[in-house]
Amino acid sequence: MRKVRFEDPAGSVRNGTWTDDGIEFGGRTYDPEEVDVLPPTEPSKIVCVGLNYADHAEEEGMELPDRPLLFLKPPNTVSGHGDTIPLPEGKETVEWEAELGVVIGEQCRNVPESEAMDVVEGFTCLNDVSNRDDQRVEQNWVRGKAFDNAAPVGPVVATPDEVPDDAGIELRVNGEVQQDSGRDQFIFGVEELIAEITTYMTLEAGDVISTGTPAGVGPLSDGDVVEVEVEGVGTLENEFVRR
């Protein structure tokens, strides 16, 4: 099942199911092009993982971590499928990062790896948009990672049975493939990430773990249309513009 939040033509927010026929809710089927698709979750926080692919660590010239590298994106970063994303003003290098997002289904803390999938509602697509100008000169990455609209997410939350263990993850810019990898290339798997993160903090229902990006990150330009596709989830699409 692929769950979707949307605003119907009357302006009401609905929770439906995205099928091959369209978005279904209340006995009706809506054309996805005729509704406003909203972020599929409203997280209190997004916990992001750095350097979770060996090829990305290599392209950044960094050693492989011996434990997950973690940072946070707050709720102001969330954008939805189809939103036009303004690039931060005065920044030369703002880059895309395709990621698999893990959506948490219940409040949890100190979750062992063996029980980690019990707290997962499903998976989504996420673009960890990154302002490298500031990220490269600060330690906490607030300016680099936490600016408004820096986490497009969606378009749906797909239940775990929909997403293979080796699900492909691809990013296209203006139709050209820039990133192409898979969930099976993670250094730290989903269960290990949940166990590590919940050792330190409580995760709330709706929170997202963004599991890291593969090699192929690159700079965004005015007018770029970026698609993040995760096998079993679908495609998150956004246009990026200079103000």
mmCIF file with all atom_site columns, N, CA and C in Angstrom, residues 71-97:
data_model
loop_
_atom_site.group_PDB
_atom_site.id
_atom_site.type_symbol
_atom_site.label_atom_id
_atom_site.label_alt_id
_atom_site.label_comp_id
_atom_site.label_asym_id
_atom_site.label_entity_id
_atom_site.label_seq_id
_atom_site.pdbx_PDB_ins_code
_atom_site.Cartn_x
_atom_site.Cartn_y
_atom_site.Cartn_z
_atom_site.occupancy
_atom_site.B_iso_or_equiv
_atom_site.pdbx_formal_charge
_atom_site.auth_seq_id
_atom_site.auth_comp_id
_atom_site.auth_asym_id
_atom_site.auth_atom_id
_atom_site.pdbx_PDB_model_num
ATOM 1  N N  . PHE A 1 71 ? 22.929 13.805 11.780 1.00 0.00 ? 71 PHE A N  1
ATOM 2  C CA . PHE A 1 71 ? 22.586 15.213 11.941 1.00 0.00 ? 71 PHE A CA 1
ATOM 3  C C  . PHE A 1 71 ? 21.083 15.351 11.768 1.00 0.00 ? 71 PHE A C  1
ATOM 4  N N  . LEU A 1 72 ? 20.546 16.525 12.096 1.00 0.00 ? 72 LEU A N  1
ATOM 5  C CA . LEU A 1 72 ? 19.101 16.723 12.107 1.00 0.00 ? 72 LEU A CA 1
ATOM 6  C C  . LEU A 1 72 ? 18.664 17.766 11.088 1.00 0.00 ? 72 LEU A C  1
ATOM 7  N N  . LYS A 1 73 ? 17.472 17.552 10.544 1.00 0.00 ? 73 LYS A N  1
ATOM 8  C CA . LYS A 1 73 ? 16.758 18.579 9.788  1.00 0.00 ? 73 LYS A CA 1
ATOM 9  C C  . LYS A 1 73 ? 15.433 18.818 10.511 1.00 0.00 ? 73 LYS A C  1
ATOM 10 N N  . PRO A 1 74 ? 15.116 20.082 10.802 1.00 0.00 ? 74 PRO A N  1
ATOM 11 C CA . PRO A 1 74 ? 13.882 20.395 11.528 1.00 0.00 ? 74 PRO A CA 1
ATOM 12 C C  . PRO A 1 74 ? 12.680 20.453 10.594 1.00 0.00 ? 74 PRO A C  1
ATOM 13 N N  . PRO A 1 75 ? 11.461 20.605 11.156 1.00 0.00 ? 75 PRO A N  1
ATOM 14 C CA . PRO A 1 75 ? 10.244 20.584 10.336 1.00 0.00 ? 75 PRO A CA 1
ATOM 15 C C  . PRO A 1 75 ? 10.182 21.655 9.252  1.00 0.00 ? 75 PRO A C  1
ATOM 16 N N  . ASN A 1 76 ? 10.862 22.795 9.442  1.00 0.00 ? 76 ASN A N  1
ATOM 17 C CA . ASN A 1 76 ? 10.806 23.861 8.427  1.00 0.00 ? 76 ASN A CA 1
ATOM 18 C C  . ASN A 1 76 ? 11.424 23.455 7.094  1.00 0.00 ? 76 ASN A C  1
ATOM 19 N N  . THR A 1 77 ? 12.185 22.359 7.098  1.00 0.00 ? 77 THR A N  1
ATOM 20 C CA . THR A 1 77 ? 12.833 21.924 5.864  1.00 0.00 ? 77 THR A CA 1
ATOM 21 C C  . THR A 1 77 ? 11.897 21.124 4.955  1.00 0.00 ? 77 THR A C  1
ATOM 22 N N  . VAL A 1 78 ? 10.763 20.674 5.470  1.00 0.00 ? 78 VAL A N  1
ATOM 23 C CA . VAL A 1 78 ? 9.910  19.753 4.720  1.00 0.00 ? 78 VAL A CA 1
ATOM 24 C C  . VAL A 1 78 ? 9.192  20.455 3.573  1.00 0.00 ? 78 VAL A C  1
ATOM 25 N N  . SER A 1 79 ? 9.274  19.860 2.390  1.00 0.00 ? 79 SER A N  1
ATOM 26 C CA . SER A 1 79 ? 8.522  20.275 1.217  1.00 0.00 ? 79 SER A CA 1
ATOM 27 C C  . SER A 1 79 ? 7.870  19.037 0.623  1.00 0.00 ? 79 SER A C  1
ATOM 28 N N  . GLY A 1 80 ? 6.905  19.245 -0.275 1.00 0.00 ? 80 GLY A N  1
ATOM 29 C CA . GLY A 1 80 ? 6.178  18.131 -0.843 1.00 0.00 ? 80 GLY A CA 1
ATOM 30 C C  . GLY A 1 80 ? 6.462  17.908 -2.308 1.00 0.00 ? 80 GLY A C  1
ATOM 31 N N  . HIS A 1 81 ? 5.962  16.801 -2.804 1.00 0.00 ? 81 HIS A N  1
ATOM 32 C CA . HIS A 1 81 ? 6.023  16.462 -4.223 1.00 0.00 ? 81 HIS A CA 1
ATOM 33 C C  . HIS A 1 81 ? 5.340  17.548 -5.048 1.00 0.00 ? 81 HIS A C  1
ATOM 34 N N  . GLY A 1 82 ? 6.029  18.008 -6.074 1.00 0.00 ? 82 GLY A N  1
ATOM 35 C CA . GLY A 1 82 ? 5.463  19.029 -6.943 1.00 0.00 ? 82 GLY A CA 1
ATOM 36 C C  . GLY A 1 82 ? 5.730  20.449 -6.511 1.00 0.00 ? 82 GLY A C  1
ATOM 37 N N  . ASP A 1 83 ? 6.256  20.650 -5.303 1.00 0.00 ? 83 ASP A N  1
ATOM 38 C CA . ASP A 1 83 ? 6.554  22.005 -4.848 1.00 0.00 ? 83 ASP A CA 1
ATOM 39 C C  . ASP A 1 83 ? 7.731  22.591 -5.630 1.00 0.00 ? 83 ASP A C  1
ATOM 40 N N  . THR A 1 84 ? 7.674  23.897 -5.856 1.00 0.00 ? 84 THR A N  1
ATOM 41 C CA . THR A 1 84 ? 8.817  24.618 -6.419 1.00 0.00 ? 84 THR A CA 1
ATOM 42 C C  . THR A 1 84 ? 9.677  25.096 -5.263 1.00 0.00 ? 84 THR A C  1
ATOM 43 N N  . ILE A 1 85 ? 10.955 24.732 -5.282 1.00 0.00 ? 85 ILE A N  1
ATOM 44 C CA . ILE A 1 85 ? 11.852 24.974 -4.154 1.00 0.00 ? 85 ILE A CA 1
ATOM 45 C C  . ILE A 1 85 ? 12.778 26.142 -4.470 1.00 0.00 ? 85 ILE A C  1
ATOM 46 N N  . PRO A 1 86 ? 12.720 27.220 -3.684 1.00 0.00 ? 86 PRO A N  1
ATOM 47 C CA . PRO A 1 86 ? 13.672 28.319 -3.897 1.00 0.00 ? 86 PRO A CA 1
ATOM 48 C C  . PRO A 1 86 ? 15.046 27.959 -3.338 1.00 0.00 ? 86 PRO A C  1
ATOM 49 N N  . LEU A 1 87 ? 16.068 28.167 -4.130 1.00 0.00 ? 87 LEU A N  1
ATOM 50 C CA . LEU A 1 87 ? 17.429 27.951 -3.649 1.00 0.00 ? 87 LEU A CA 1
ATOM 51 C C  . LEU A 1 87 ? 17.825 29.110 -2.726 1.00 0.00 ? 87 LEU A C  1
ATOM 52 N N  . PRO A 1 88 ? 18.592 28.841 -1.669 1.00 0.00 ? 88 PRO A N  1
ATOM 53 C CA . PRO A 1 88 ? 18.958 29.910 -0.739 1.00 0.00 ? 88 PRO A CA 1
ATOM 54 C C  . PRO A 1 88 ? 19.747 31.014 -1.445 1.00 0.00 ? 88 PRO A C  1
ATOM 55 N N  . GLU A 1 89 ? 19.408 32.243 -1.107 1.00 0.00 ? 89 GLU A N  1
ATOM 56 C CA . GLU A 1 89 ? 20.007 33.387 -1.783 1.00 0.00 ? 89 GLU A CA 1
ATOM 57 C C  . GLU A 1 89 ? 21.496 33.518 -1.477 1.00 0.00 ? 89 GLU A C  1
ATOM 58 N N  . GLY A 1 90 ? 22.246 33.894 -2.492 1.00 0.00 ? 90 GLY A N  1
ATOM 59 C CA . GLY A 1 90 ? 23.653 34.209 -2.305 1.00 0.00 ? 90 GLY A CA 1
ATOM 60 C C  . GLY A 1 90 ? 24.560 33.008 -2.129 1.00 0.00 ? 90 GLY A C  1
ATOM 61 N N  . LYS A 1 91 ? 24.051 31.802 -2.378 1.00 0.00 ? 91 LYS A N  1
ATOM 62 C CA . LYS A 1 91 ? 24.854 30.589 -2.209 1.00 0.00 ? 91 LYS A CA 1
ATOM 63 C C  . LYS A 1 91 ? 25.181 30.007 -3.581 1.00 0.00 ? 91 LYS A C  1
ATOM 64 N N  . GLU A 1 92 ? 26.462 29.739 -3.818 1.00 0.00 ? 92 GLU A N  1
ATOM 65 C CA . GLU A 1 92 ? 26.889 29.292 -5.140 1.00 0.00 ? 92 GLU A CA 1
ATOM 66 C C  . GLU A 1 92 ? 26.655 27.800 -5.357 1.00 0.00 ? 92 GLU A C  1
ATOM 67 N N  . THR A 1 93 ? 26.896 26.985 -4.324 1.00 0.00 ? 93 THR A N  1
ATOM 68 C CA . THR A 1 93 ? 26.841 25.537 -4.506 1.00 0.00 ? 93 THR A CA 1
ATOM 69 C C  . THR A 1 93 ? 25.800 24.928 -3.573 1.00 0.00 ? 93 THR A C  1
ATOM 70 N N  . VAL A 1 94 ? 24.643 24.612 -4.136 1.00 0.00 ? 94 VAL A N  1
ATOM 71 C CA . VAL A 1 94 ? 23.574 23.907 -3.431 1.00 0.00 ? 94 VAL A CA 1
ATOM 72 C C  . VAL A 1 94 ? 23.335 22.620 -4.200 1.00 0.00 ? 94 VAL A C  1
ATOM 73 N N  . GLU A 1 95 ? 23.445 21.478 -3.527 1.00 0.00 ? 95 GLU A N  1
ATOM 74 C CA . GLU A 1 95 ? 23.478 20.198 -4.227 1.00 0.00 ? 95 GLU A CA 1
ATOM 75 C C  . GLU A 1 95 ? 22.295 19.301 -3.881 1.00 0.00 ? 95 GLU A C  1
ATOM 76 N N  . TRP A 1 96 ? 21.988 18.406 -4.829 1.00 0.00 ? 96 TRP A N  1
ATOM 77 C CA . TRP A 1 96 ? 20.967 17.373 -4.619 1.00 0.00 ? 96 TRP A CA 1
ATOM 78 C C  . TRP A 1 96 ? 21.586 16.169 -3.923 1.00 0.00 ? 96 TRP A C  1
ATOM 79 N N  . GLU A 1 97 ? 20.731 15.412 -3.197 1.00 0.00 ? 97 GLU A N  1
ATOM 80 C CA . GLU A 1 97 ? 21.138 14.139 -2.598 1.00 0.00 ? 97 GLU A CA 1
ATOM 81 C C  . GLU A 1 97 ? 19.904 13.240 -2.515 1.00 0.00 ? 97 GLU A C  1
#
